[in-house]
């Protein structure tokens, strides 16, 4: 079964850092583009960033609101996908989803909540 | 950035109704558009990709159309499980952007 499972969310103070992980199963991570999408409480969806597949050297793209603060990486040997979040702000409070970028965005994880608050 | 405008932002409909939601892009995005369904407290679910291709396992009551700047999602006969919020998203150019959502409520 193709599945994505996020972990690593929690409460962090403004200015702090957090790393989210996404464990992929049922497919070969290196073959696929992978994305992070977030949703603030009661709000719509916001694309955070992407890493391309091995054919495109795992290059990355980011949304404007997180560029320079967040970084995406992967450990293909372990089928893990990461979102490193630095200099966190209150407006980064959201559920973070990892998403497979195949046929659009076909598979979503269950999400992990990140709360930025003092 | 490419702006995605959905209309209406909400609609009321009855079981059995045909429902159409529109998504407009601020510039041409070819057919690089996907639709998601999200129920309260649940994970978004992909229903259409490449503007008109049905995601695996999604019933054919859902259909998508459009190219360039104007797109539609149609539910041919609304069922109780279809009451949800629907989002479009473009993936033609970075940053990828979502529409604001259309909430389909029971009349």
mmCIF file of C-alpha atoms in Angstrom:
data_model
loop_
_atom_site.group_PDB
_atom_site.id
_atom_site.type_symbol
_atom_site.label_atom_id
_atom_site.label_comp_id
_atom_site.label_asym_id
_atom_site.label_seq_id
_atom_site.Cartn_x
_atom_site.Cartn_y
_atom_site.Cartn_z
ATOM 1 C CA UNK A 1 0.000 0.000 0.000
ATOM 2 C CA UNK A 2 1.306 3.436 -0.914
ATOM 3 C CA UNK A 3 1.480 5.524 2.240
ATOM 4 C CA UNK A 4 3.023 8.666 3.692
ATOM 5 C CA UNK A 5 3.365 9.201 7.431
ATOM 6 C CA UNK A 6 4.537 12.515 8.868
ATOM 7 C CA UNK A 7 6.096 13.062 12.268
ATOM 8 C CA UNK A 8 7.946 15.734 14.181
ATOM 9 C CA UNK A 9 5.274 18.359 14.735
ATOM 10 C CA UNK A 10 4.763 20.107 18.054
ATOM 11 C CA UNK A 11 4.940 23.370 19.938
ATOM 12 C CA UNK A 12 7.899 25.660 19.271
ATOM 13 C CA UNK A 13 8.697 29.218 20.256
ATOM 14 C CA UNK A 14 8.945 32.021 17.715
ATOM 15 C CA UNK A 15 12.415 32.046 16.207
ATOM 16 C CA UNK A 16 12.879 28.361 16.907
ATOM 17 C CA UNK A 17 13.464 25.418 14.617
ATOM 18 C CA UNK A 18 11.747 22.143 13.929
ATOM 19 C CA UNK A 19 12.318 19.275 11.515
ATOM 20 C CA UNK A 20 9.401 17.336 10.101
ATOM 21 C CA UNK A 21 9.844 13.860 8.691
ATOM 22 C CA UNK A 22 7.764 11.956 6.198
ATOM 23 C CA UNK A 23 8.132 8.189 5.890
ATOM 24 C CA UNK A 24 7.182 6.837 2.493
ATOM 25 C CA UNK A 25 6.177 3.247 1.870
ATOM 26 C CA UNK A 26 4.866 1.248 -1.061
ATOM 27 C CA UNK A 27 6.902 3.127 -3.671
ATOM 28 C CA UNK A 28 10.470 4.194 -4.416
ATOM 29 C CA UNK A 29 10.966 7.694 -3.067
ATOM 30 C CA UNK A 30 13.795 8.621 -5.441
ATOM 31 C CA UNK A 31 11.522 8.098 -8.464
ATOM 32 C CA UNK A 32 9.087 10.776 -7.349
ATOM 33 C CA UNK A 33 8.657 14.477 -6.888
ATOM 34 C CA UNK A 34 7.636 15.199 -3.299
ATOM 35 C CA UNK A 35 5.943 18.268 -1.846
ATOM 36 C CA UNK A 36 5.029 19.857 1.445
ATOM 37 C CA UNK A 37 1.668 21.614 1.766
ATOM 38 C CA UNK A 38 0.327 23.339 4.866
ATOM 39 C CA UNK A 39 -3.018 24.487 6.182
ATOM 40 C CA UNK A 40 -3.382 27.047 8.941
ATOM 41 C CA UNK A 41 -6.303 26.483 11.335
ATOM 42 C CA UNK A 42 -9.574 27.280 9.596
ATOM 43 C CA UNK A 43 -7.782 28.419 6.430
ATOM 44 C CA UNK A 44 -7.097 27.136 2.936
ATOM 45 C CA UNK A 45 -4.171 25.188 1.548
ATOM 46 C CA UNK A 46 -0.722 26.664 0.922
ATOM 47 C CA UNK A 47 2.062 25.011 -1.043
ATOM 48 C CA UNK A 48 5.338 25.099 0.897
ATOM 49 C CA UNK A 49 7.872 23.514 -1.418
ATOM 50 C CA UNK A 50 9.018 20.630 -3.583
ATOM 51 C CA UNK A 51 11.933 18.352 -4.265
ATOM 52 C CA UNK A 52 12.157 16.839 -7.734
ATOM 53 C CA UNK A 53 13.105 13.231 -8.436
ATOM 54 C CA UNK A 54 16.461 11.651 -9.267
ATOM 55 C CA UNK A 55 16.116 12.518 -12.960
ATOM 56 C CA UNK A 56 16.205 16.174 -11.917
ATOM 57 C CA UNK A 57 18.916 15.844 -9.288
ATOM 58 C CA UNK A 58 16.452 16.247 -6.419
ATOM 59 C CA UNK A 59 16.409 20.003 -6.982
ATOM 60 C CA UNK A 60 14.106 22.097 -4.813
ATOM 61 C CA UNK A 61 11.603 24.948 -5.054
ATOM 62 C CA UNK A 62 9.968 26.945 -2.264
ATOM 63 C CA UNK A 63 7.037 29.214 -1.683
ATOM 64 C CA UNK A 64 7.799 32.884 -1.104
ATOM 65 C CA UNK A 65 6.660 32.894 2.518
ATOM 66 C CA UNK A 66 9.166 30.195 3.536
ATOM 67 C CA UNK A 67 12.056 30.734 1.131
ATOM 68 C CA UNK A 68 15.311 31.207 2.999
ATOM 69 C CA UNK A 69 13.866 29.791 6.228
ATOM 70 C CA UNK A 70 12.705 26.303 5.257
ATOM 71 C CA UNK A 71 14.627 23.603 3.431
ATOM 72 C CA UNK A 72 13.575 20.284 1.984
ATOM 73 C CA UNK A 73 15.764 17.208 1.863
ATOM 74 C CA UNK A 74 15.447 13.496 1.504
ATOM 75 C CA UNK A 75 17.145 10.236 2.460
ATOM 76 C CA UNK A 76 16.170 8.010 -0.421
ATOM 77 C CA UNK A 77 17.928 4.975 1.026
ATOM 78 C CA UNK A 78 15.623 5.178 4.052
ATOM 79 C CA UNK A 79 12.591 6.395 2.082
ATOM 80 C CA UNK A 80 12.437 9.510 4.246
ATOM 81 C CA UNK A 81 11.591 13.066 3.258
ATOM 82 C CA UNK A 82 12.218 16.095 5.474
ATOM 83 C CA UNK A 83 11.201 19.691 6.036
ATOM 84 C CA UNK A 84 13.673 21.710 8.092
ATOM 85 C CA UNK A 85 11.975 24.826 9.436
ATOM 86 C CA UNK A 86 14.079 27.635 10.901
ATOM 87 C CA UNK A 87 13.250 31.126 12.188
ATOM 88 C CA UNK A 88 9.681 30.043 12.798
ATOM 89 C CA UNK A 89 6.953 32.654 13.028
ATOM 90 C CA UNK A 90 3.430 32.537 14.472
ATOM 91 C CA UNK A 91 2.072 32.549 10.923
ATOM 92 C CA UNK A 92 3.802 29.205 10.296
ATOM 93 C CA UNK A 93 1.294 27.572 12.658
ATOM 94 C CA UNK A 94 -0.460 24.945 10.543
ATOM 95 C CA UNK A 95 -0.980 21.307 9.769
ATOM 96 C CA UNK A 96 1.857 20.218 7.483
ATOM 97 C CA UNK A 97 1.219 17.524 4.902
ATOM 98 C CA UNK A 98 3.756 15.629 2.837
ATOM 99 C CA UNK A 99 2.430 14.867 -0.605
ATOM 100 C CA UNK A 100 3.585 12.769 -3.541
ATOM 101 C CA UNK A 101 3.748 14.856 -6.694
ATOM 102 C CA UNK A 102 2.555 12.205 -9.142
ATOM 103 C CA UNK A 103 -0.542 12.603 -11.326
ATOM 104 C CA UNK A 104 -0.897 15.991 -9.780
ATOM 105 C CA UNK A 105 -0.618 15.382 -6.067
ATOM 106 C CA UNK A 106 -1.993 11.923 -5.620
ATOM 107 C CA UNK A 107 -1.032 10.719 -2.137
ATOM 108 C CA UNK A 108 -1.197 12.771 1.065
ATOM 109 C CA UNK A 109 0.033 11.967 4.538
ATOM 110 C CA UNK A 110 -2.244 12.399 7.536
ATOM 111 C CA UNK A 111 -0.548 15.657 8.501
ATOM 112 C CA UNK A 112 1.395 16.857 11.532
ATOM 113 C CA UNK A 113 0.510 19.968 13.536
ATOM 114 C CA UNK A 114 3.082 22.682 14.108
ATOM 115 C CA UNK A 115 2.248 25.408 16.614
ATOM 116 C CA UNK A 116 4.519 28.436 16.906
ATOM 117 C CA UNK A 117 3.773 30.269 20.128
ATOM 118 C CA UNK A 118 5.471 31.613 23.214
ATOM 119 C CA UNK B 1 2.718 34.455 -8.816
ATOM 120 C CA UNK B 2 -0.236 32.876 -10.583
ATOM 121 C CA UNK B 3 -3.496 33.750 -8.826
ATOM 122 C CA UNK B 4 -6.241 31.131 -8.753
ATOM 123 C CA UNK B 5 -9.785 32.398 -8.293
ATOM 124 C CA UNK B 6 -12.551 29.954 -7.463
ATOM 125 C CA UNK B 7 -16.234 30.673 -7.754
ATOM 126 C CA UNK B 8 -18.516 30.508 -6.016
ATOM 127 C CA UNK B 9 -16.888 30.535 -2.578
ATOM 128 C CA UNK B 10 -19.848 28.546 -1.308
ATOM 129 C CA UNK B 11 -23.004 27.005 -2.680
ATOM 130 C CA UNK B 12 -26.072 25.223 -1.362
ATOM 131 C CA UNK B 13 -27.339 22.203 -3.245
ATOM 132 C CA UNK B 14 -29.565 19.174 -2.843
ATOM 133 C CA UNK B 15 -28.863 15.491 -3.265
ATOM 134 C CA UNK B 16 -29.133 14.683 -6.955
ATOM 135 C CA UNK B 17 -28.206 18.182 -8.147
ATOM 136 C CA UNK B 18 -25.595 18.806 -10.803
ATOM 137 C CA UNK B 19 -22.924 21.093 -9.357
ATOM 138 C CA UNK B 20 -20.295 23.094 -11.231
ATOM 139 C CA UNK B 21 -17.359 24.940 -9.683
ATOM 140 C CA UNK B 22 -15.135 27.301 -11.666
ATOM 141 C CA UNK B 23 -11.459 28.057 -11.231
ATOM 142 C CA UNK B 24 -9.738 30.876 -13.142
ATOM 143 C CA UNK B 25 -5.998 31.386 -13.442
ATOM 144 C CA UNK B 26 -4.447 34.838 -13.716
ATOM 145 C CA UNK B 27 -2.328 33.582 -16.629
ATOM 146 C CA UNK B 28 -2.316 30.523 -18.855
ATOM 147 C CA UNK B 29 -1.392 27.300 -17.097
ATOM 148 C CA UNK B 30 -2.033 24.843 -19.956
ATOM 149 C CA UNK B 31 -3.773 21.858 -18.325
ATOM 150 C CA UNK B 32 -1.636 21.864 -15.160
ATOM 151 C CA UNK B 33 -4.563 21.950 -12.781
ATOM 152 C CA UNK B 34 -5.756 19.606 -10.081
ATOM 153 C CA UNK B 35 -8.870 19.482 -7.881
ATOM 154 C CA UNK B 36 -9.046 18.319 -4.269
ATOM 155 C CA UNK B 37 -11.933 17.474 -1.980
ATOM 156 C CA UNK B 38 -11.573 18.108 1.732
ATOM 157 C CA UNK B 39 -14.050 17.182 4.452
ATOM 158 C CA UNK B 40 -13.868 18.813 7.899
ATOM 159 C CA UNK B 41 -10.946 17.517 9.918
ATOM 160 C CA UNK B 42 -9.806 15.256 7.094
ATOM 161 C CA UNK B 43 -6.889 15.096 4.685
ATOM 162 C CA UNK B 44 -7.409 16.599 1.212
ATOM 163 C CA UNK B 45 -8.149 13.999 -1.424
ATOM 164 C CA UNK B 46 -7.090 14.347 -5.063
ATOM 165 C CA UNK B 47 -9.991 13.851 -7.454
ATOM 166 C CA UNK B 48 -8.847 15.336 -10.801
ATOM 167 C CA UNK B 49 -5.367 15.984 -12.248
ATOM 168 C CA UNK B 50 -4.175 17.465 -15.548
ATOM 169 C CA UNK B 51 -7.479 19.356 -15.620
ATOM 170 C CA UNK B 52 -9.594 16.424 -16.754
ATOM 171 C CA UNK B 53 -8.034 13.107 -15.692
ATOM 172 C CA UNK B 54 -9.857 11.223 -12.965
ATOM 173 C CA UNK B 55 -7.647 10.128 -10.092
ATOM 174 C CA UNK B 56 -7.565 6.379 -9.507
ATOM 175 C CA UNK B 57 -10.529 5.164 -7.462
ATOM 176 C CA UNK B 58 -12.565 8.348 -7.839
ATOM 177 C CA UNK B 59 -16.120 7.777 -9.111
ATOM 178 C CA UNK B 60 -16.955 9.094 -12.585
ATOM 179 C CA UNK B 61 -19.657 11.416 -11.234
ATOM 180 C CA UNK B 62 -16.705 13.819 -10.938
ATOM 181 C CA UNK B 63 -15.376 15.414 -14.116
ATOM 182 C CA UNK B 64 -13.028 18.239 -14.927
ATOM 183 C CA UNK B 65 -12.531 20.374 -17.997
ATOM 184 C CA UNK B 66 -10.680 23.404 -19.206
ATOM 185 C CA UNK B 67 -7.364 24.630 -20.573
ATOM 186 C CA UNK B 68 -5.350 27.799 -20.243
ATOM 187 C CA UNK B 69 -7.106 30.059 -17.764
ATOM 188 C CA UNK B 70 -10.592 28.669 -17.160
ATOM 189 C CA UNK B 71 -11.436 25.348 -15.587
ATOM 190 C CA UNK B 72 -14.485 23.625 -14.178
ATOM 191 C CA UNK B 73 -15.192 20.779 -11.801
ATOM 192 C CA UNK B 74 -18.586 19.132 -12.214
ATOM 193 C CA UNK B 75 -20.347 16.691 -9.920
ATOM 194 C CA UNK B 76 -23.054 15.112 -12.035
ATOM 195 C CA UNK B 77 -25.378 14.003 -9.236
ATOM 196 C CA UNK B 78 -24.533 15.232 -5.774
ATOM 197 C CA UNK B 79 -24.555 12.601 -3.057
ATOM 198 C CA UNK B 80 -24.411 13.033 0.746
ATOM 199 C CA UNK B 81 -20.721 12.091 0.819
ATOM 200 C CA UNK B 82 -19.902 14.906 -1.630
ATOM 201 C CA UNK B 83 -20.665 17.746 0.773
ATOM 202 C CA UNK B 84 -17.192 19.145 1.350
ATOM 203 C CA UNK B 85 -14.845 21.956 0.386
ATOM 204 C CA UNK B 86 -13.220 21.760 -3.038
ATOM 205 C CA UNK B 87 -9.904 23.391 -3.958
ATOM 206 C CA UNK B 88 -8.192 23.860 -7.287
ATOM 207 C CA UNK B 89 -4.415 24.141 -7.582
ATOM 208 C CA UNK B 90 -2.131 25.038 -10.462
ATOM 209 C CA UNK B 91 1.209 23.323 -10.929
ATOM 210 C CA UNK B 92 2.362 24.972 -14.131
ATOM 211 C CA UNK B 93 4.674 27.510 -12.496
ATOM 212 C CA UNK B 94 6.340 28.005 -9.131
ATOM 213 C CA UNK B 95 5.152 28.813 -6.621
ATOM 214 C CA UNK B 96 2.233 26.434 -6.998
ATOM 215 C CA UNK B 97 -0.939 28.154 -5.885
ATOM 216 C CA UNK B 98 -4.359 27.111 -4.656
ATOM 217 C CA UNK B 99 -7.755 28.612 -5.125
ATOM 218 C CA UNK B 100 -9.566 29.845 -2.033
ATOM 219 C CA UNK B 101 -11.934 26.888 -1.932
ATOM 220 C CA UNK B 102 -15.621 26.278 -2.618
ATOM 221 C CA UNK B 103 -17.737 24.954 0.221
ATOM 222 C CA UNK B 104 -20.587 22.742 -0.998
ATOM 223 C CA UNK B 105 -23.326 22.688 1.626
ATOM 224 C CA UNK B 106 -26.644 20.942 1.882
ATOM 225 C CA UNK B 107 -29.651 23.035 0.960
#
